[in-house]
Short mmCIF file of C-alpha atoms in Angstrom, two decimals:
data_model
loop_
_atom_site.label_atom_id
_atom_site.label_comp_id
_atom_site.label_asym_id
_atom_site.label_seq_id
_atom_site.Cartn_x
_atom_site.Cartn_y
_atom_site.Cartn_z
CA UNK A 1 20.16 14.88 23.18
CA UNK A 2 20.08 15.03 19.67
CA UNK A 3 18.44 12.10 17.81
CA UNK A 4 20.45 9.73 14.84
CA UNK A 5 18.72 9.40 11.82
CA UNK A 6 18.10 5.10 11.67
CA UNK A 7 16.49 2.67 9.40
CA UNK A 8 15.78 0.57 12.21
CA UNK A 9 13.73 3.27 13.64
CA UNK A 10 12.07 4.43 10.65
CA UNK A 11 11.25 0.71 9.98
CA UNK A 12 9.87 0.27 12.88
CA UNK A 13 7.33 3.39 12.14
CA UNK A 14 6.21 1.93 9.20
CA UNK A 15 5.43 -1.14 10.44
CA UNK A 16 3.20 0.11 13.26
CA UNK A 17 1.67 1.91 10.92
CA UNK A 18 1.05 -0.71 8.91
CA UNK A 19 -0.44 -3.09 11.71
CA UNK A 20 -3.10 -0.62 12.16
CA UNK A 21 -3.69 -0.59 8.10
CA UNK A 22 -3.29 -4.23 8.19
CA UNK A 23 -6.04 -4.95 11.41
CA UNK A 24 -8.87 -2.89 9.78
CA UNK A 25 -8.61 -4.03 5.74
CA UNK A 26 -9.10 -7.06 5.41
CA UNK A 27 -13.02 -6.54 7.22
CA UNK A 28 -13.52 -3.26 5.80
CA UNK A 29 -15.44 -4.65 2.85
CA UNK A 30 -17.30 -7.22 5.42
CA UNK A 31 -18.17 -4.35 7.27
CA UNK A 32 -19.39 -2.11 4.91
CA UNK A 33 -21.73 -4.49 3.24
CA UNK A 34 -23.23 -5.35 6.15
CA UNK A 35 -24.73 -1.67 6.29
CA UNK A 36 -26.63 -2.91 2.92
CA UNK A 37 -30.13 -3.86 2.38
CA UNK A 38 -30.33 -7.22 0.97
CA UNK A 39 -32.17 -5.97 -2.43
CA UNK A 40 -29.65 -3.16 -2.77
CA UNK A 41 -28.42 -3.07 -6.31
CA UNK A 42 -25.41 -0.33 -6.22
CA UNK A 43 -23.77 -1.66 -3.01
CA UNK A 44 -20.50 -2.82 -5.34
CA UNK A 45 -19.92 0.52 -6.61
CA UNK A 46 -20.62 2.44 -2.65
CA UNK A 47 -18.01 -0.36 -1.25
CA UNK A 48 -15.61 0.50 -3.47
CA UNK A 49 -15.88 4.61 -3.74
CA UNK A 50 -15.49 3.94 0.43
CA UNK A 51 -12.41 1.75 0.01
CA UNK A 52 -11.08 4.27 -2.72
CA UNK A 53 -11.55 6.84 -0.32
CA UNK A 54 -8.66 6.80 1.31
CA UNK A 55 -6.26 6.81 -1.82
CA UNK A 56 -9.08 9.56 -3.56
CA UNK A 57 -7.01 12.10 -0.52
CA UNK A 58 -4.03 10.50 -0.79
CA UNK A 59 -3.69 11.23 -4.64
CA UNK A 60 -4.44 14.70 -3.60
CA UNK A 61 -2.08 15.54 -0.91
CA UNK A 62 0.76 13.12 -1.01
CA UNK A 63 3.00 15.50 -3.06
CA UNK A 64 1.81 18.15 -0.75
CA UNK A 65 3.24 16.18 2.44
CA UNK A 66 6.49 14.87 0.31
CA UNK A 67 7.60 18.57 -0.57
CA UNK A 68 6.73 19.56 2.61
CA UNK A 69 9.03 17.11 4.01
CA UNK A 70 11.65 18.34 1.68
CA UNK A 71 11.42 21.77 3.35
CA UNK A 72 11.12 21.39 6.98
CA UNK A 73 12.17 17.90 7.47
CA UNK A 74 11.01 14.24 7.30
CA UNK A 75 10.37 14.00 10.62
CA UNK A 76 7.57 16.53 11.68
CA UNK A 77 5.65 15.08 8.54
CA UNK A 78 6.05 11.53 10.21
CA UNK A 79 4.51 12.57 13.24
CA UNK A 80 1.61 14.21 12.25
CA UNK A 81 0.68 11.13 9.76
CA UNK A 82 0.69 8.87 12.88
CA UNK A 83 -0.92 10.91 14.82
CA UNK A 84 -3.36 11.64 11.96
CA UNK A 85 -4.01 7.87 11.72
CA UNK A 86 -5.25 7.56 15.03
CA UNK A 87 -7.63 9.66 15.05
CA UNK A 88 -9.09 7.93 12.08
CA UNK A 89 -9.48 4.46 13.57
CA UNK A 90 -11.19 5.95 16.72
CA UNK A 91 -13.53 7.07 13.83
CA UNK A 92 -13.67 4.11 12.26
CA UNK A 93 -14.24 2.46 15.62
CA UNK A 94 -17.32 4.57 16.20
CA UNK A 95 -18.50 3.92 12.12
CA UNK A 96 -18.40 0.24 13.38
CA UNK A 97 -20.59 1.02 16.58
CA UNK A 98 -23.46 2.96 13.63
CA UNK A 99 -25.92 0.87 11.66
CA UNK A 100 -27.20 1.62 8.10
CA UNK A 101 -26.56 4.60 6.11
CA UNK A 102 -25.26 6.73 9.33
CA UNK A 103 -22.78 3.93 9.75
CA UNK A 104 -21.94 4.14 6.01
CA UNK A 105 -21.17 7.66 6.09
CA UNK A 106 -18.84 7.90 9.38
CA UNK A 107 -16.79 4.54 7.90
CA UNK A 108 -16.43 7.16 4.76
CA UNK A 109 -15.42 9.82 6.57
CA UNK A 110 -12.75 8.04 8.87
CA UNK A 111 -11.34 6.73 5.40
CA UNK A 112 -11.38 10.34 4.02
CA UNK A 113 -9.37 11.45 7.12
CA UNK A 114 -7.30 8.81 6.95
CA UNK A 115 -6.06 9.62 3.39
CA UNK A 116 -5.35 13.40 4.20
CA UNK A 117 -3.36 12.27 7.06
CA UNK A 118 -1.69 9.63 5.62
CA UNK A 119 2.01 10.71 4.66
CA UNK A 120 3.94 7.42 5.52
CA UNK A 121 5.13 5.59 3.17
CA UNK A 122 6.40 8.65 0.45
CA UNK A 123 7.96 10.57 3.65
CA UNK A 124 9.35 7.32 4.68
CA UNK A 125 10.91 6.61 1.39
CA UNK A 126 12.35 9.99 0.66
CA UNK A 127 14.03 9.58 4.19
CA UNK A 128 15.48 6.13 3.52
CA UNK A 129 17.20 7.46 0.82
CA UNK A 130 18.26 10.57 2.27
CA UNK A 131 20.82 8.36 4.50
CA UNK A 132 21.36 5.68 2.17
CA UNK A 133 24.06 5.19 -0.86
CA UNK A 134 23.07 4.59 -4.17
CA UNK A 135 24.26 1.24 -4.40
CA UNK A 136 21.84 0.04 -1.42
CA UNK A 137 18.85 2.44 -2.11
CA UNK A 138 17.14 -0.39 -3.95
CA UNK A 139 17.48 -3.00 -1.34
CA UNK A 140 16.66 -0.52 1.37
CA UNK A 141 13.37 0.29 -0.23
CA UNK A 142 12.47 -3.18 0.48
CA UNK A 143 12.65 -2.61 3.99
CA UNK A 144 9.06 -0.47 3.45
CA UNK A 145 7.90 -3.68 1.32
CA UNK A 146 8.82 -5.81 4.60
CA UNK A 147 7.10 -3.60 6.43
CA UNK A 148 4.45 -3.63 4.68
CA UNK A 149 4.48 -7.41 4.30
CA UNK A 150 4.95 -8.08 8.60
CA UNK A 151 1.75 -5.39 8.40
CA UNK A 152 -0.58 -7.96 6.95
CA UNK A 153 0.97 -10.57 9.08
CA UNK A 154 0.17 -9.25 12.07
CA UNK A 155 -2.67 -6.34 11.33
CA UNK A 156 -4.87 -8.90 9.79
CA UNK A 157 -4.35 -11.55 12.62
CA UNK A 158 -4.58 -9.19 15.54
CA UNK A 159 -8.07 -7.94 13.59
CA UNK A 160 -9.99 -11.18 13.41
CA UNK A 161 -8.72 -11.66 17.08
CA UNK A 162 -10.11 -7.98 18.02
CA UNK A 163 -13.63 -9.21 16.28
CA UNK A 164 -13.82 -12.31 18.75
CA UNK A 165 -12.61 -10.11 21.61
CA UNK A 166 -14.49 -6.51 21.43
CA UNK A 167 -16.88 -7.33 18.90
CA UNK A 168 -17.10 -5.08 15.42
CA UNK A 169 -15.55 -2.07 17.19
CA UNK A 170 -12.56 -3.86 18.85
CA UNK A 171 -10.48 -3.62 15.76
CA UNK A 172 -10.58 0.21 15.31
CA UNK A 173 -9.94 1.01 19.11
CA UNK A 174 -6.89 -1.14 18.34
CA UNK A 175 -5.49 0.26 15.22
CA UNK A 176 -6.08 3.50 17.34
CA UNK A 177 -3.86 2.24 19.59
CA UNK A 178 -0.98 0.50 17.92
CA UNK A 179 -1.03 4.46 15.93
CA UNK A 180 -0.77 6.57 18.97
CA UNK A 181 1.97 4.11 20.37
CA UNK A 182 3.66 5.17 17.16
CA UNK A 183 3.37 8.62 17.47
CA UNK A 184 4.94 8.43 20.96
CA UNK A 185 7.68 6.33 19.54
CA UNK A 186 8.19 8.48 17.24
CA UNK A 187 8.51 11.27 19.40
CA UNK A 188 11.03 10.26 21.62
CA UNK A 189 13.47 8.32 19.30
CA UNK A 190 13.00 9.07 15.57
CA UNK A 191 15.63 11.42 14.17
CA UNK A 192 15.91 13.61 11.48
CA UNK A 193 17.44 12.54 8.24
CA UNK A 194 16.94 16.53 6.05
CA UNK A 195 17.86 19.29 8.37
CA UNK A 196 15.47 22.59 7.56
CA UNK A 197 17.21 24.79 4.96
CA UNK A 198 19.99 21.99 4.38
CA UNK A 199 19.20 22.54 0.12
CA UNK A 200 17.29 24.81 -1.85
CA UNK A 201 13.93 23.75 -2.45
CA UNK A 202 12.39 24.52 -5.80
CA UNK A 203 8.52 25.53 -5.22
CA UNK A 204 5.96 25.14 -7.11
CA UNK A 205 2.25 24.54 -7.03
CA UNK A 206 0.76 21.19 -6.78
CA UNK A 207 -0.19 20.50 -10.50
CA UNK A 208 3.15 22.34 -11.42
CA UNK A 209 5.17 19.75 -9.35
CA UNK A 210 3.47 16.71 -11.24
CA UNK A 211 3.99 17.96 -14.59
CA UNK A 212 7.77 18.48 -13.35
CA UNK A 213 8.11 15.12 -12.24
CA UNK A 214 6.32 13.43 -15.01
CA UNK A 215 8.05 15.54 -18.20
CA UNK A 216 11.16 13.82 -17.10
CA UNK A 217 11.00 10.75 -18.98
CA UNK A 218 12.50 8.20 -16.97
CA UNK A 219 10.64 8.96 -13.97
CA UNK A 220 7.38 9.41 -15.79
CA UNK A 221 7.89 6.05 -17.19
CA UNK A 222 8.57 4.51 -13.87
CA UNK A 223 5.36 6.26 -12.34
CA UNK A 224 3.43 4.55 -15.06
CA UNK A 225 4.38 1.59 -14.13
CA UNK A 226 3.97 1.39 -10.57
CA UNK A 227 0.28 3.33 -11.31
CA UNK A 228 -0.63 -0.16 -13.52
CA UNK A 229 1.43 -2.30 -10.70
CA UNK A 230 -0.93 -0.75 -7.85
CA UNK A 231 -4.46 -1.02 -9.55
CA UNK A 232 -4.07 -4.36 -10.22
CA UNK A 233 -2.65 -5.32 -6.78
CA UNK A 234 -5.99 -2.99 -5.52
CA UNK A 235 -8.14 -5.22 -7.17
CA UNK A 236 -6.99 -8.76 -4.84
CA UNK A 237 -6.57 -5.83 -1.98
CA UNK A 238 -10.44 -4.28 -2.29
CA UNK A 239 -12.32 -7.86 -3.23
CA UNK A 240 -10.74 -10.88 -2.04
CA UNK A 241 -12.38 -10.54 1.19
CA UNK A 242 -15.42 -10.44 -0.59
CA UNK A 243 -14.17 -12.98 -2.73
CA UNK A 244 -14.09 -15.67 0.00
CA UNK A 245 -17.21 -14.67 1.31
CA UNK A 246 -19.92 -15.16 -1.40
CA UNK A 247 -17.63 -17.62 -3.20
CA UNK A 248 -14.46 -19.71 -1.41
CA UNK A 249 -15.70 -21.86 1.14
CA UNK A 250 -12.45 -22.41 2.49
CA UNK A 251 -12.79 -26.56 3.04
CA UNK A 252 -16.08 -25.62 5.65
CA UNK A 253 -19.73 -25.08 4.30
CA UNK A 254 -21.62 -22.49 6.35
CA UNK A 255 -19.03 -20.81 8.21
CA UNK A 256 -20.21 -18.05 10.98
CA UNK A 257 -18.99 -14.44 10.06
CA UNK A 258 -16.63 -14.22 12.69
CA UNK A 259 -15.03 -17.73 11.47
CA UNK A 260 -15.14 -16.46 8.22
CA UNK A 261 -13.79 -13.30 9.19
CA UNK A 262 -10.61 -15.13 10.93
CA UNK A 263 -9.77 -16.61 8.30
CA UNK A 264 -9.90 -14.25 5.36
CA UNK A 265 -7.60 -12.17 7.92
CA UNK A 266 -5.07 -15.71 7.80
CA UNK A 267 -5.43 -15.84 4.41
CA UNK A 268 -3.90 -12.45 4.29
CA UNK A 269 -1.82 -13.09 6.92
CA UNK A 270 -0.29 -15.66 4.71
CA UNK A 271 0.03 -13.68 1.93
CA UNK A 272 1.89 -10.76 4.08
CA UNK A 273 4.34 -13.26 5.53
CA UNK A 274 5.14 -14.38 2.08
CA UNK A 275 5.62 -10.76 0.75
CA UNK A 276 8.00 -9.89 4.10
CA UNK A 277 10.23 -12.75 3.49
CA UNK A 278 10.77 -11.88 -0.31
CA UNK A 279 12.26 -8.43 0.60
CA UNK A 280 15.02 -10.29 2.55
CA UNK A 281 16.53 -11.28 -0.91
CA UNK A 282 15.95 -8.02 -2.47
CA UNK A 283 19.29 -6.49 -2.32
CA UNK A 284 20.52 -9.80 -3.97
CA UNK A 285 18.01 -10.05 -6.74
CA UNK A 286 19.48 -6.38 -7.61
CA UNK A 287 22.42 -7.31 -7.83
CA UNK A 288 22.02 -10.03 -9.58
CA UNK A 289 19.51 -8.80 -12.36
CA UNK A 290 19.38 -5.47 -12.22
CA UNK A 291 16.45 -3.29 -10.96
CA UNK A 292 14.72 -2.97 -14.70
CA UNK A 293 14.81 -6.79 -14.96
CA UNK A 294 13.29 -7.47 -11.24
CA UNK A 295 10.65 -5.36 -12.22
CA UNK A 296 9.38 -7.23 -15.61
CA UNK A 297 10.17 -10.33 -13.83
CA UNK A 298 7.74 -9.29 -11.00
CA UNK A 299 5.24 -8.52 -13.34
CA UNK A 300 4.46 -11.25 -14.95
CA UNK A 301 4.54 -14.00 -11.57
CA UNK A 302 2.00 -11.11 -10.20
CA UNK A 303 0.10 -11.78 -13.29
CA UNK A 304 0.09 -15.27 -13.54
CA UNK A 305 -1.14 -15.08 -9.73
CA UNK A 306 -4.30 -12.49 -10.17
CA UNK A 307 -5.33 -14.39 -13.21
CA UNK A 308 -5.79 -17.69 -11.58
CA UNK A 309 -7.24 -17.04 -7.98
CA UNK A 310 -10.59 -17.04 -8.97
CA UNK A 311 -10.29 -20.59 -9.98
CA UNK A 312 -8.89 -21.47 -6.87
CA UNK A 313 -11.38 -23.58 -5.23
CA UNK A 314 -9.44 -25.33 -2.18
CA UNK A 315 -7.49 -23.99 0.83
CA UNK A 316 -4.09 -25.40 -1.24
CA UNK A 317 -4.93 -23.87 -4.31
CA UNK A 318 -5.99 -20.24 -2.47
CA UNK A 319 -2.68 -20.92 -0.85
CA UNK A 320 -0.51 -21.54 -3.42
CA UNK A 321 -2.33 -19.05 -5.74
CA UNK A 322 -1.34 -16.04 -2.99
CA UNK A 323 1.79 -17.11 -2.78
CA UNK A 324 2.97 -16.44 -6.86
CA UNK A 325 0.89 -13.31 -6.11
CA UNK A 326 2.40 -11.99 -2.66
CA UNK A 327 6.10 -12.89 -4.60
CA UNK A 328 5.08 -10.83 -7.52
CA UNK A 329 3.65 -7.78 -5.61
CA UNK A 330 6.48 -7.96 -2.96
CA UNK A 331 9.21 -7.48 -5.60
CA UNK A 332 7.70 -5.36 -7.19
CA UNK A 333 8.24 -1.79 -5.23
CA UNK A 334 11.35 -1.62 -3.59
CA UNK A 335 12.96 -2.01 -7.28
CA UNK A 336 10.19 1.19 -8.65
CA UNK A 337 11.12 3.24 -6.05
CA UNK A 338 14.68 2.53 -5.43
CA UNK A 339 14.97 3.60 -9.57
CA UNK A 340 13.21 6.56 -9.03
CA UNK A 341 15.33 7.63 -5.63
CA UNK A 342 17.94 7.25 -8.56
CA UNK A 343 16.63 9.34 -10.67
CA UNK A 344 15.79 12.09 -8.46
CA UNK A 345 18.13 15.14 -7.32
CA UNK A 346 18.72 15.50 -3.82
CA UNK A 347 16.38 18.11 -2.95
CA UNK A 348 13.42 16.72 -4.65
CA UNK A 349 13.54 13.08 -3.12
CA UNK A 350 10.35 13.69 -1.05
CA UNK A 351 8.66 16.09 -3.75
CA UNK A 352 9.43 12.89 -6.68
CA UNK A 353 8.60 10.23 -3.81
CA UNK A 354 5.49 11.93 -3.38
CA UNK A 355 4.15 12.20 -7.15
CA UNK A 356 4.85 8.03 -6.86
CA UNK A 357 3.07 7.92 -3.87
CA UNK A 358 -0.05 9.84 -5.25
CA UNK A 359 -0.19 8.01 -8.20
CA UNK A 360 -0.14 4.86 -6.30
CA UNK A 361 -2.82 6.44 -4.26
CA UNK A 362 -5.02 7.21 -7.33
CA UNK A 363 -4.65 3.56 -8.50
CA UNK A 364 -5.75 2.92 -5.17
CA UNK A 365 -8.40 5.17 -5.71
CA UNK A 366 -9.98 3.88 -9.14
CA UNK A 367 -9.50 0.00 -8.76
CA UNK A 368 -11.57 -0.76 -6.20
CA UNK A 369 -14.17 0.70 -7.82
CA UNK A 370 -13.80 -1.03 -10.74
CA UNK A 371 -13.03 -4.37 -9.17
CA UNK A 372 -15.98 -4.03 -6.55
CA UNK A 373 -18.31 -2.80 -9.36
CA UNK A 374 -16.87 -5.83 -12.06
CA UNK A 375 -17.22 -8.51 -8.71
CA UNK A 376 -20.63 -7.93 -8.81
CA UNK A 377 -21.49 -8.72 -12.60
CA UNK A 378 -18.69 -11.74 -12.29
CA UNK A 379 -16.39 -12.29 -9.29
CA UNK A 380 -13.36 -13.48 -11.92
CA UNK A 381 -14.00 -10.74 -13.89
CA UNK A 382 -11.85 -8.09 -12.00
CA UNK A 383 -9.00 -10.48 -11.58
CA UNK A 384 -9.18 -11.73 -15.25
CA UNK A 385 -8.86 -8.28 -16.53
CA UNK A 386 -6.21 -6.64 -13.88
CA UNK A 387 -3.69 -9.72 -14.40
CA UNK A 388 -4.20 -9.15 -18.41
CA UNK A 389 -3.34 -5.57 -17.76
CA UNK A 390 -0.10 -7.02 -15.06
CA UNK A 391 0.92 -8.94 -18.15
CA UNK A 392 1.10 -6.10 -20.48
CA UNK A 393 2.12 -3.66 -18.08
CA UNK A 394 5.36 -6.34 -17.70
CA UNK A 395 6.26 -5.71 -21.78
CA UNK A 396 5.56 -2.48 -21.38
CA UNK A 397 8.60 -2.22 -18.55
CA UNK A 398 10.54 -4.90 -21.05
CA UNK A 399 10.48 -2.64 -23.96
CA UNK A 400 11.06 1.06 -22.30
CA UNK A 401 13.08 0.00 -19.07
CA UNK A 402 15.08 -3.91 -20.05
CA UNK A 403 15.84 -3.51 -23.43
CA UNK A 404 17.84 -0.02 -22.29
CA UNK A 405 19.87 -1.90 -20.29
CA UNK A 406 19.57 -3.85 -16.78
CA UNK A 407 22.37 -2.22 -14.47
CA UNK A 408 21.07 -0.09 -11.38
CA UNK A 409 20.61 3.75 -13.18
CA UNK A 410 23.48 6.17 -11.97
CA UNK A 411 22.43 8.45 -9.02
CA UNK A 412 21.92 11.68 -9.57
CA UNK A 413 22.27 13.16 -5.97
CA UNK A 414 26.00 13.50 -5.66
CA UNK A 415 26.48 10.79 -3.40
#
């Protein structure tokens, strides 16, 4: 029986994949510190290079797993990613099971595995657009930002609960879990959306494929963008679980580590929720303002947000801080990418989606080692500096991307 390409089911994908993201971030930094001496001076800069990790591999072979997709099809790529990404939590689950510097290095190499593995969200893009028209692609896209959202409602809930259940290990054997249900689900009821063959695929080596991408100037410029957009969302991402640790003490003094733990994961929780129910308007906001103008727009409430949670010192003010943030960050993607869908010729969806995707991932690779390492001198320092840079990465988009115009760009796929 052959299989229907669906966004429900590629949603669903995502999502699961996101849970198991969503269960194990929000104590990875708790974690890892823990492994620490007490008097240890570097452990900012080791926390991050861990956390970067991930994104160091994804930089490296997202392209690789987007043109791939382009050849043989989305959904072989999809498969092996979730698959992938269990193996890497039951790693992770045995890092958490290690203490000291063996514990250190198997957390780092679950990450690294993670990262080569980890093909999601470009594949997943590239296939949304595959089977969607221009006019939606946009508001489509935001059905990976609601994923990703519902991810940190759930992954970071079901992780403190893991913590009180199984103890430090529970929450990888979980993510393990939710990611082989995914691969099975996958298996049995995700269809393909690029048949083999179906266009000529232009190749060219890794470096060569980047340049490509990048010389063409609208999609360079949007690239740029979401690279600024993603290292300053990596800097709330990779310290504000360290944040509430050594600094928030969330209306309690002296809260245990679990508490503590249980409710940095609400916190994000919170913040997940609010990102999932901004995508729902998505489509509308397009429509209304145009994809150029969402994306300055998102800029600066993502700015205004970063800037000021430092100075949040109450659970209303943490609350209402995340919330301008979680806005700003959730429109801020589905807008990028639906723009650079746009942009991109049919065969080269996945190959474009995947420079994106491992630019985001090198973001993700340098801020949280410069947030952990800046925490350490100041804790506002990271978040002073990354929503200055959100601010000026918003005129940048306002003087290259508004000020040409604020209708949705023509498609160049044929349509």
């Amino acid at each position: 029986m052959k299989r229907k390409p669906s966004i429900l089911v590629i949603f669903l994908s995502v999502f699961i994949d996101l849970i198991g993201f969503g269960i194990v971030l929000p104590l990875l930094p708790g974690f890892t510190e823990d492994n620490f001496r007490p008097d240890f001076s570097s452990k900012g800069l080791i926390i991050g290079c861990i956390i970067g990790s991930f994104s160091a591999m994804q930089f490296f072979f997202a392209p690789m797993w987007g043109k791939l997709s382009d050849r043989i099809g989305r959904r072989p790529v999809m498969l092996f990613s979730n698959l992938g990404a269990a193996g890497s939590y039951v790693l992770f689950a045995i890092a958490c099971g290690l203490s000291g510097p063996a514990g250190l290095w198997m957390i780092l190499v679950s990450r690294i595995f993670a990262g080569i593995c980890g093909a999601n969200l470009s594949v997943a893009s590239a296939y949304i657009a595959d089977i969607s028209p221009p006019e939606k692609r946009s508001a489509r896209m935001g059905l990976i930002g609601m994923a990703f959202g519902l991810g940190f409602i759930f992954g970071p809930a079901i992780g403190g609960f893991s913590v009180e259940l199984f103890g430090k290990q529970g929450p990888g054997w979980v993510a393990a879990s939710f990611c082989a249900a995914n691969f099975i689900l996958g298996w049995f009821i995700l269809g393909e959306s690029r048949q083999p063959g179906s266009a000529k695929v232009v190749a060219r080596p890794k470096f060569g494929q980047w340049g490509h991408t990048l010389a063409q100037p609208k999609l360079g410029l949007l690239i740029c963008v979401f690279f600024f957009a993603t290292f300053c969302f990596t800097c709330f991402e990779s310290t504000f679980p360290l944040l509430a640790r050594h600094q928030f003490s969330i209306g309690e003094k002296q809260l245990t580590e679990k508490q503590l733990n249980y409710r940095i994961g609400c916190l994000f929780t919170y913040a997940g929720f609010i990102a999932a129910m901004v995508q729902g308007v998505i489509g509308w906001l397009v429509k209304k303002l145009g994809e150029q103008n969402l994306i300055f727009i998102s800029l600066i409430i993502f700015a205004a947000g970063l800037s000021l949670l430092p100075f949040a010192n109450s659970l209303v003010q943490i609350c209402g801080v995340l919330f301008l943030l979680a806005v700003g960050s959730g429109l801020n993607r589905p807008p990028v990418f639906g723009l650079i869908s746009l942009n991109s010729s049919r065969d080269e969806q996945g190959a474009n989606l995947g420079v994106a995707q491992s630019f985001g991932a090198l973001a993700r690779m340098l801020g949280p080692v410069f947030a952990s390492t800046l925490f350490f001198v100041r804790p506002s320092l990271p978040y002073l500096i990354c929503g200055g840079l959100a601010l000026l990465t918003s005129f940048f988009a306002w003087s290259f991307l508004c000020r040409n115009g604020s209708k949705p760009a023509t498609d160049k796929t044929g349509l």
